[in-house]
Amino acid sequence: MYALAFGIGTLSVACGDDSEGRIEINNAAPAQVSDVKYTEGPGEVRLEWKIPADPSFMYTKVEYKNSRGEDTYRMYSKDHADENGVIRATIPGFASTDPVEFRLYACSVRGNSRDAVVYSAAPGAPAFLMVAQSVSAEPAWGGVNVSYANETDANVIISVKYHLKSDASKAGETSFTANGNTTASSFVALNISDSEFINGEEAVLEISAQDSEGNSADPRSVEVRTKKVVALDRTNWSFPGFADTNDAQIGYSSQEAGGEGGYPRGRVVAMLDGDEGTFWHTAWKTASDYPHFFIIDMGEENLVTSVTIRRRSGNNGTNTGQTIYTCSEAAATGSSPDEWNWTNQGWNPFDRNSDKHQMFGMPNPENARYIKVYYASSDKGGNFVMVSEFNAYTPAE
């Protein structure tokens, strides 16, 4: 059942006399909605209608059958109407272009209404069917690149189920969003455990496209051998300006150097110690807020193809995404990292509910000495950023 598009608050009445303090509710059935129109969208119907001027009108209830033939409805309060009393609503989730019958009821606060206005409208061709025809997969360092073309204005979910060709028990699945009006390639790491991924071996992929309601195209089966990578040695890595205080330095926005237990807990260096039980925690004893960042100096240049980031174990009060940058020695000119010529390696979502070492591929692998991870205000999922482990990878051959 769809969530209501509005909320109706609880009505209070005062104690005492039968009439004293009572709220009078006008529950008369309003007049019907009028001037119903529509335009088709990709797998969706974009309805508009004019609401009645009756003072008892509170919301419109729109009933219809979804793509599975199930009776369902959506509700739109009068607050959705524009200054002319017109409500516009997009109803998605249709798997064909067959006409759909909509029944629009104008309702009072307690649901009293007259007969429905019945209106038939046909959705456009579903976006997921068009995207499914464009999907392909190519080998990438430590994973695969899944390409797609979405020429509609509707978002589509691309789902990837996979397993090791030589051992089907080593399997996993993931998904990402193909935004409307984009043609792109997305790096997909093929994790088969919290810390293991299909690396330099043949994988079998089942790739499908679906809409937000779960309607899906038939999956496409692809076999891809990922390019093998190895983790870089972290022995000589450091954070520019590191000091055992909470204060921001040129290599990080803040750290909690006193409230998370003994060294290195809370400090940025904890994400390089190989212990999943320690972690970097942005400062909380002294105030800090997004945006946050850290910069790693690897001490020498390496070809960086991907990185992995793991959250603090069992704690989802962290970020929902991050942007990764790389910088070569030659590009690190100027007295401050803010002046360096960073290569933007893209934004990626972060699953803050997973203890996996989440891998993010570099769309532009380059020889780099410095790696910067930036957490914008829009990446805020909890009040802090907490990272237990960070690794970077380079080609194995």
XYZ file of C-alpha atoms in Angstrom:
397
model
C 0.000 0.000 0.000
C 1.332 3.403 -0.851
C 2.150 5.806 1.954
C -0.255 8.709 2.287
C 0.850 11.856 0.515
C -0.289 13.910 3.493
C -1.053 13.610 7.185
C -4.266 14.354 9.015
C -3.639 15.489 12.566
C -5.577 14.388 15.628
C -8.495 16.663 16.485
C -8.654 17.778 20.138
C -11.830 18.554 22.114
C -12.042 20.315 25.470
C -13.676 18.738 28.517
C -16.889 20.077 30.039
C -20.214 20.985 28.506
C -21.411 19.027 25.448
C -20.911 22.036 23.187
C -18.186 23.933 25.026
C -14.792 23.679 23.317
C -15.965 21.264 20.626
C -14.506 21.536 17.129
C -17.196 21.557 14.483
C -16.206 19.349 11.534
C -17.747 19.954 8.153
C -18.001 16.400 6.871
C -20.340 17.067 3.974
C -19.389 15.309 0.757
C -17.626 17.880 -1.441
C -18.377 18.368 -5.097
C -16.422 16.159 -7.501
C -13.028 17.026 -8.926
C -13.102 18.435 -12.454
C -11.012 19.148 -15.557
C -9.079 15.876 -15.330
C -6.216 15.655 -17.849
C -3.092 13.593 -18.329
C 0.154 13.218 -20.202
C 2.028 9.990 -20.574
C 5.458 9.393 -19.058
C 7.853 6.449 -19.203
C 5.898 3.752 -17.363
C 3.871 6.421 -15.608
C 0.786 8.604 -15.897
C 0.968 12.308 -15.083
C -2.492 13.313 -13.941
C -3.857 16.735 -13.168
C -7.263 17.816 -11.904
C -9.021 20.777 -10.349
C -10.210 20.435 -6.768
C -13.657 21.639 -5.644
C -13.987 24.944 -3.803
C -16.173 23.380 -1.096
C -14.945 24.185 2.439
C -15.398 20.519 3.411
C -12.884 19.303 0.803
C -9.649 17.936 2.329
C -8.057 15.476 -0.090
C -8.340 13.517 -3.332
C -8.212 9.738 -3.250
C -7.043 8.188 -6.544
C -7.830 4.487 -6.930
C -6.475 2.230 -9.699
C -5.016 -1.215 -10.367
C -1.246 -1.494 -10.404
C 0.754 -3.508 -12.956
C 0.125 -6.701 -10.953
C -3.642 -6.190 -11.078
C -3.834 -5.235 -7.405
C -6.240 -2.555 -6.183
C -4.283 0.348 -4.764
C -4.623 4.064 -4.175
C -2.809 7.309 -3.539
C -4.037 10.316 -1.577
C -3.287 13.991 -2.220
C -4.214 16.710 0.274
C -5.597 20.046 -0.850
C -2.219 21.547 0.058
C -0.838 19.954 -3.143
C -2.966 22.298 -5.240
C -1.478 25.361 -6.905
C -2.944 28.873 -6.710
C -5.537 27.889 -9.344
C -6.695 24.846 -7.393
C -4.983 22.349 -9.692
C -3.203 19.243 -8.384
C -0.563 17.547 -10.542
C 0.578 14.031 -9.627
C 2.854 11.492 -11.253
C 1.759 7.876 -10.775
C 4.575 5.469 -11.717
C 5.057 1.724 -11.835
C 3.239 0.566 -14.973
C 4.809 -2.273 -16.950
C 2.902 -1.782 -20.220
C 1.164 0.883 -22.285
C -2.313 -0.572 -21.667
C -4.869 2.056 -20.555
C -5.441 2.341 -16.808
C -8.760 3.341 -15.221
C -8.412 5.892 -12.439
C -11.197 6.720 -9.990
C -10.826 10.141 -8.369
C -12.788 10.861 -5.178
C -13.040 14.316 -3.591
C -13.155 13.602 0.150
C -13.953 15.386 3.401
C -11.698 15.053 6.429
C -13.451 11.806 7.412
C -13.536 10.395 3.899
C -17.080 11.318 2.933
C -17.397 11.716 -0.857
C -19.702 11.631 -3.839
C -19.267 9.228 -6.733
C -15.816 9.031 -8.277
C -14.814 10.745 -11.479
C -13.643 7.872 -13.697
C -10.818 8.647 -16.089
C -8.808 6.417 -18.428
C -5.161 7.171 -19.232
C -2.388 5.230 -20.962
C 1.190 5.271 -19.614
C 4.141 5.541 -21.975
C 6.621 2.749 -22.676
C 8.349 1.746 -19.410
C 11.811 3.218 -18.975
C 13.224 -0.012 -17.546
C 12.481 -1.894 -20.794
C 14.392 0.660 -22.846
C 17.320 0.771 -20.425
C 17.501 -3.032 -20.299
C 18.200 -3.129 -24.023
C 21.243 -0.891 -23.598
C 22.956 -2.571 -20.639
C 26.442 -4.078 -21.088
C 29.367 -5.062 -18.848
C 33.128 -4.775 -19.376
C 36.117 -5.853 -17.244
C 37.441 -3.294 -14.773
C 40.223 -3.252 -12.196
C 38.783 -5.176 -9.238
C 35.283 -5.376 -10.702
C 33.227 -4.601 -13.779
C 31.940 -1.470 -15.491
C 28.225 -1.687 -16.216
C 27.173 0.729 -18.966
C 23.672 1.913 -19.799
C 21.729 4.555 -21.724
C 18.625 6.053 -20.112
C 17.027 8.432 -22.588
C 13.888 8.927 -20.496
C 13.362 11.316 -17.589
C 12.538 8.486 -15.163
C 15.106 6.865 -12.894
C 15.694 3.139 -13.359
C 17.261 0.656 -10.938
C 19.897 -1.637 -12.444
C 20.268 -4.860 -10.451
C 23.367 -7.061 -10.758
C 23.412 -10.612 -9.396
C 26.724 -12.424 -9.771
C 28.757 -15.458 -8.818
C 32.208 -16.875 -9.373
C 32.012 -19.027 -12.487
C 34.088 -21.808 -10.902
C 32.098 -21.772 -7.635
C 28.478 -20.633 -7.732
C 28.329 -20.574 -3.910
C 30.551 -17.477 -3.965
C 27.906 -14.991 -4.956
C 26.393 -11.633 -4.261
C 24.157 -8.921 -5.619
C 24.058 -5.159 -5.791
C 22.144 -2.383 -7.505
C 22.530 1.222 -8.552
C 20.365 3.920 -10.071
C 20.499 4.860 -13.740
C 19.317 8.455 -13.502
C 17.008 9.858 -16.123
C 18.542 11.409 -19.237
C 21.994 9.919 -18.624
C 24.330 7.678 -20.547
C 27.016 6.407 -18.224
C 29.136 3.589 -16.899
C 29.107 2.559 -13.245
C 31.855 0.613 -11.493
C 30.500 -2.477 -9.726
C 32.597 -4.365 -7.180
C 31.739 -8.057 -6.995
C 31.903 -8.634 -3.239
C 31.456 -12.239 -2.133
C 32.124 -11.644 1.579
C 32.688 -8.646 3.827
C 36.323 -8.401 2.745
C 36.622 -10.596 -0.397
C 35.705 -9.812 -3.989
C 35.967 -11.588 -7.346
C 39.431 -10.513 -8.397
C 41.051 -11.537 -11.684
C 38.612 -14.427 -12.163
C 35.647 -15.208 -14.394
C 32.294 -14.024 -13.071
C 28.762 -14.745 -14.285
C 26.466 -11.716 -14.101
C 22.688 -11.524 -14.348
C 21.863 -7.868 -15.080
C 18.309 -6.543 -15.054
C 16.586 -3.162 -15.100
C 13.534 -2.386 -12.998
C 11.361 0.466 -11.816
C 10.680 1.613 -8.271
C 7.644 -0.698 -8.046
C 9.668 -3.842 -8.813
C 8.573 -4.305 -12.421
C 11.576 -5.793 -14.186
C 12.860 -6.718 -17.619
C 14.217 -10.202 -18.245
C 17.815 -10.373 -16.961
C 20.752 -10.403 -19.334
C 23.452 -12.996 -18.627
C 27.068 -11.903 -19.146
C 30.412 -13.530 -18.370
C 33.268 -11.174 -17.484
C 36.793 -11.723 -16.144
C 37.678 -8.925 -13.751
C 41.128 -7.332 -13.884
C 43.212 -8.404 -10.898
C 44.342 -5.823 -8.354
C 46.429 -5.929 -5.173
C 46.272 -3.764 -2.086
C 49.011 -1.177 -1.790
C 51.409 -1.356 1.148
C 50.287 1.197 3.765
C 53.470 1.139 5.863
C 54.645 4.626 4.892
C 51.254 6.279 4.524
C 50.494 9.369 6.586
C 48.060 12.258 7.029
C 49.568 15.719 6.387
C 49.840 17.731 9.598
C 48.728 14.902 11.885
C 48.629 15.883 15.570
C 47.118 14.052 18.521
C 44.374 16.658 19.088
C 40.796 17.118 17.962
C 41.656 20.135 15.843
C 41.457 20.302 12.057
C 44.755 19.927 10.197
C 45.671 20.288 6.536
C 45.178 16.515 6.184
C 41.738 16.142 7.812
C 38.761 18.143 9.024
C 38.768 16.852 12.613
C 39.235 13.753 14.730
C 38.146 12.564 18.173
C 41.427 12.230 20.050
C 40.017 11.927 23.558
C 36.559 10.415 23.650
C 36.893 7.047 21.910
C 39.389 5.280 24.133
C 43.153 4.838 23.932
C 45.314 5.587 20.927
C 44.650 5.189 17.986
C 40.881 5.033 18.478
C 39.139 8.118 17.124
C 42.221 9.329 15.248
C 42.562 9.304 11.446
C 45.539 6.936 11.705
C 43.194 4.215 13.016
C 41.884 3.608 9.506
C 45.361 2.431 8.434
C 46.192 0.053 11.310
C 44.606 -3.142 9.939
C 42.303 -3.449 12.951
C 38.573 -3.320 12.172
C 37.889 -2.571 15.837
C 39.559 0.846 15.716
C 38.251 3.762 13.685
C 38.497 7.402 12.731
C 35.686 9.415 14.316
C 35.133 13.099 13.541
C 35.270 15.282 16.652
C 32.347 15.344 19.041
C 33.837 16.599 22.314
C 34.521 19.786 20.413
C 31.911 20.834 17.877
C 32.324 19.684 14.284
C 29.976 19.313 11.365
C 29.962 18.441 7.694
C 31.669 18.958 5.323
C 34.506 16.616 6.378
C 37.550 15.227 4.590
C 40.842 13.422 4.963
C 43.977 13.339 2.796
C 46.364 10.395 2.641
C 49.987 10.859 1.591
C 51.211 7.499 0.272
C 54.826 8.733 0.332
C 55.332 7.851 -3.325
C 53.351 7.638 -6.520
C 51.254 4.567 -7.276
C 48.757 3.777 -10.012
C 45.507 3.854 -8.040
C 42.636 1.942 -9.642
C 40.231 1.650 -6.695
C 39.864 2.163 -2.959
C 37.918 0.414 -0.224
C 36.277 2.105 2.754
C 34.762 0.328 5.739
C 32.504 1.957 8.301
C 32.887 1.703 12.068
C 31.737 -1.823 12.932
C 28.017 -2.056 13.590
C 27.417 1.709 13.543
C 25.337 3.399 10.839
C 25.604 6.942 12.195
C 27.963 7.878 9.399
C 27.928 9.218 5.845
C 25.765 8.179 2.893
C 28.281 9.052 0.187
C 31.653 10.596 -0.584
C 33.713 12.113 -3.400
C 37.202 10.793 -4.075
C 40.090 12.796 -5.507
C 43.647 11.872 -6.505
C 46.707 14.067 -6.991
C 50.173 13.358 -8.400
C 53.395 14.757 -6.970
C 53.729 17.122 -9.912
C 50.193 18.428 -9.396
C 50.728 19.059 -5.662
C 51.900 22.630 -6.093
C 51.170 25.402 -3.638
C 51.418 25.756 0.114
C 48.010 24.197 0.819
C 46.237 21.095 -0.543
C 43.362 23.422 -1.452
C 45.644 24.802 -4.172
C 46.640 21.423 -5.602
C 45.409 20.189 -8.961
C 43.163 17.355 -7.817
C 41.555 14.883 -10.230
C 37.914 14.372 -9.334
C 37.320 10.603 -9.383
C 33.600 10.980 -8.799
C 30.950 10.721 -6.130
C 29.721 7.333 -4.940
C 26.965 6.321 -2.524
C 28.062 4.640 0.694
C 25.984 1.922 2.357
C 26.165 2.990 5.980
C 24.296 -0.170 7.054
C 27.009 -2.571 5.846
C 30.228 -3.765 7.480
C 31.703 -4.670 4.088
C 34.894 -3.161 2.750
C 33.080 -1.152 0.065
C 35.082 -0.752 -3.151
C 34.984 2.330 -5.369
C 36.661 2.324 -8.773
C 38.549 5.243 -10.260
C 37.029 6.278 -13.612
C 40.364 7.944 -14.410
C 43.110 5.767 -12.868
C 46.327 7.743 -12.573
C 49.691 7.744 -10.865
C 48.983 9.504 -7.614
C 50.733 10.211 -4.352
C 47.758 11.767 -2.552
C 44.186 10.545 -2.098
C 41.487 12.829 -0.738
C 38.057 11.677 0.431
C 35.507 14.473 0.837
C 32.164 14.292 2.648
C 29.831 17.116 1.613
C 26.905 18.347 3.697
C 24.629 16.403 1.324
C 26.477 13.185 2.334
C 25.388 13.523 5.949
C 23.681 10.362 7.160
C 24.572 10.678 10.830
C 26.190 13.500 12.771
C 29.694 12.123 12.233
C 31.960 10.311 9.793
C 33.392 7.029 11.089
C 35.830 4.906 9.075
C 37.483 1.763 10.425
C 39.662 0.824 7.432
C 40.850 2.427 4.190
C 42.812 0.678 1.428
C 43.895 1.545 -2.089
C 44.525 -0.884 -4.958
C 46.803 -1.073 -7.977
C 46.991 -3.500 -10.935
C 48.467 -6.895 -10.040
C 50.231 -7.186 -13.382
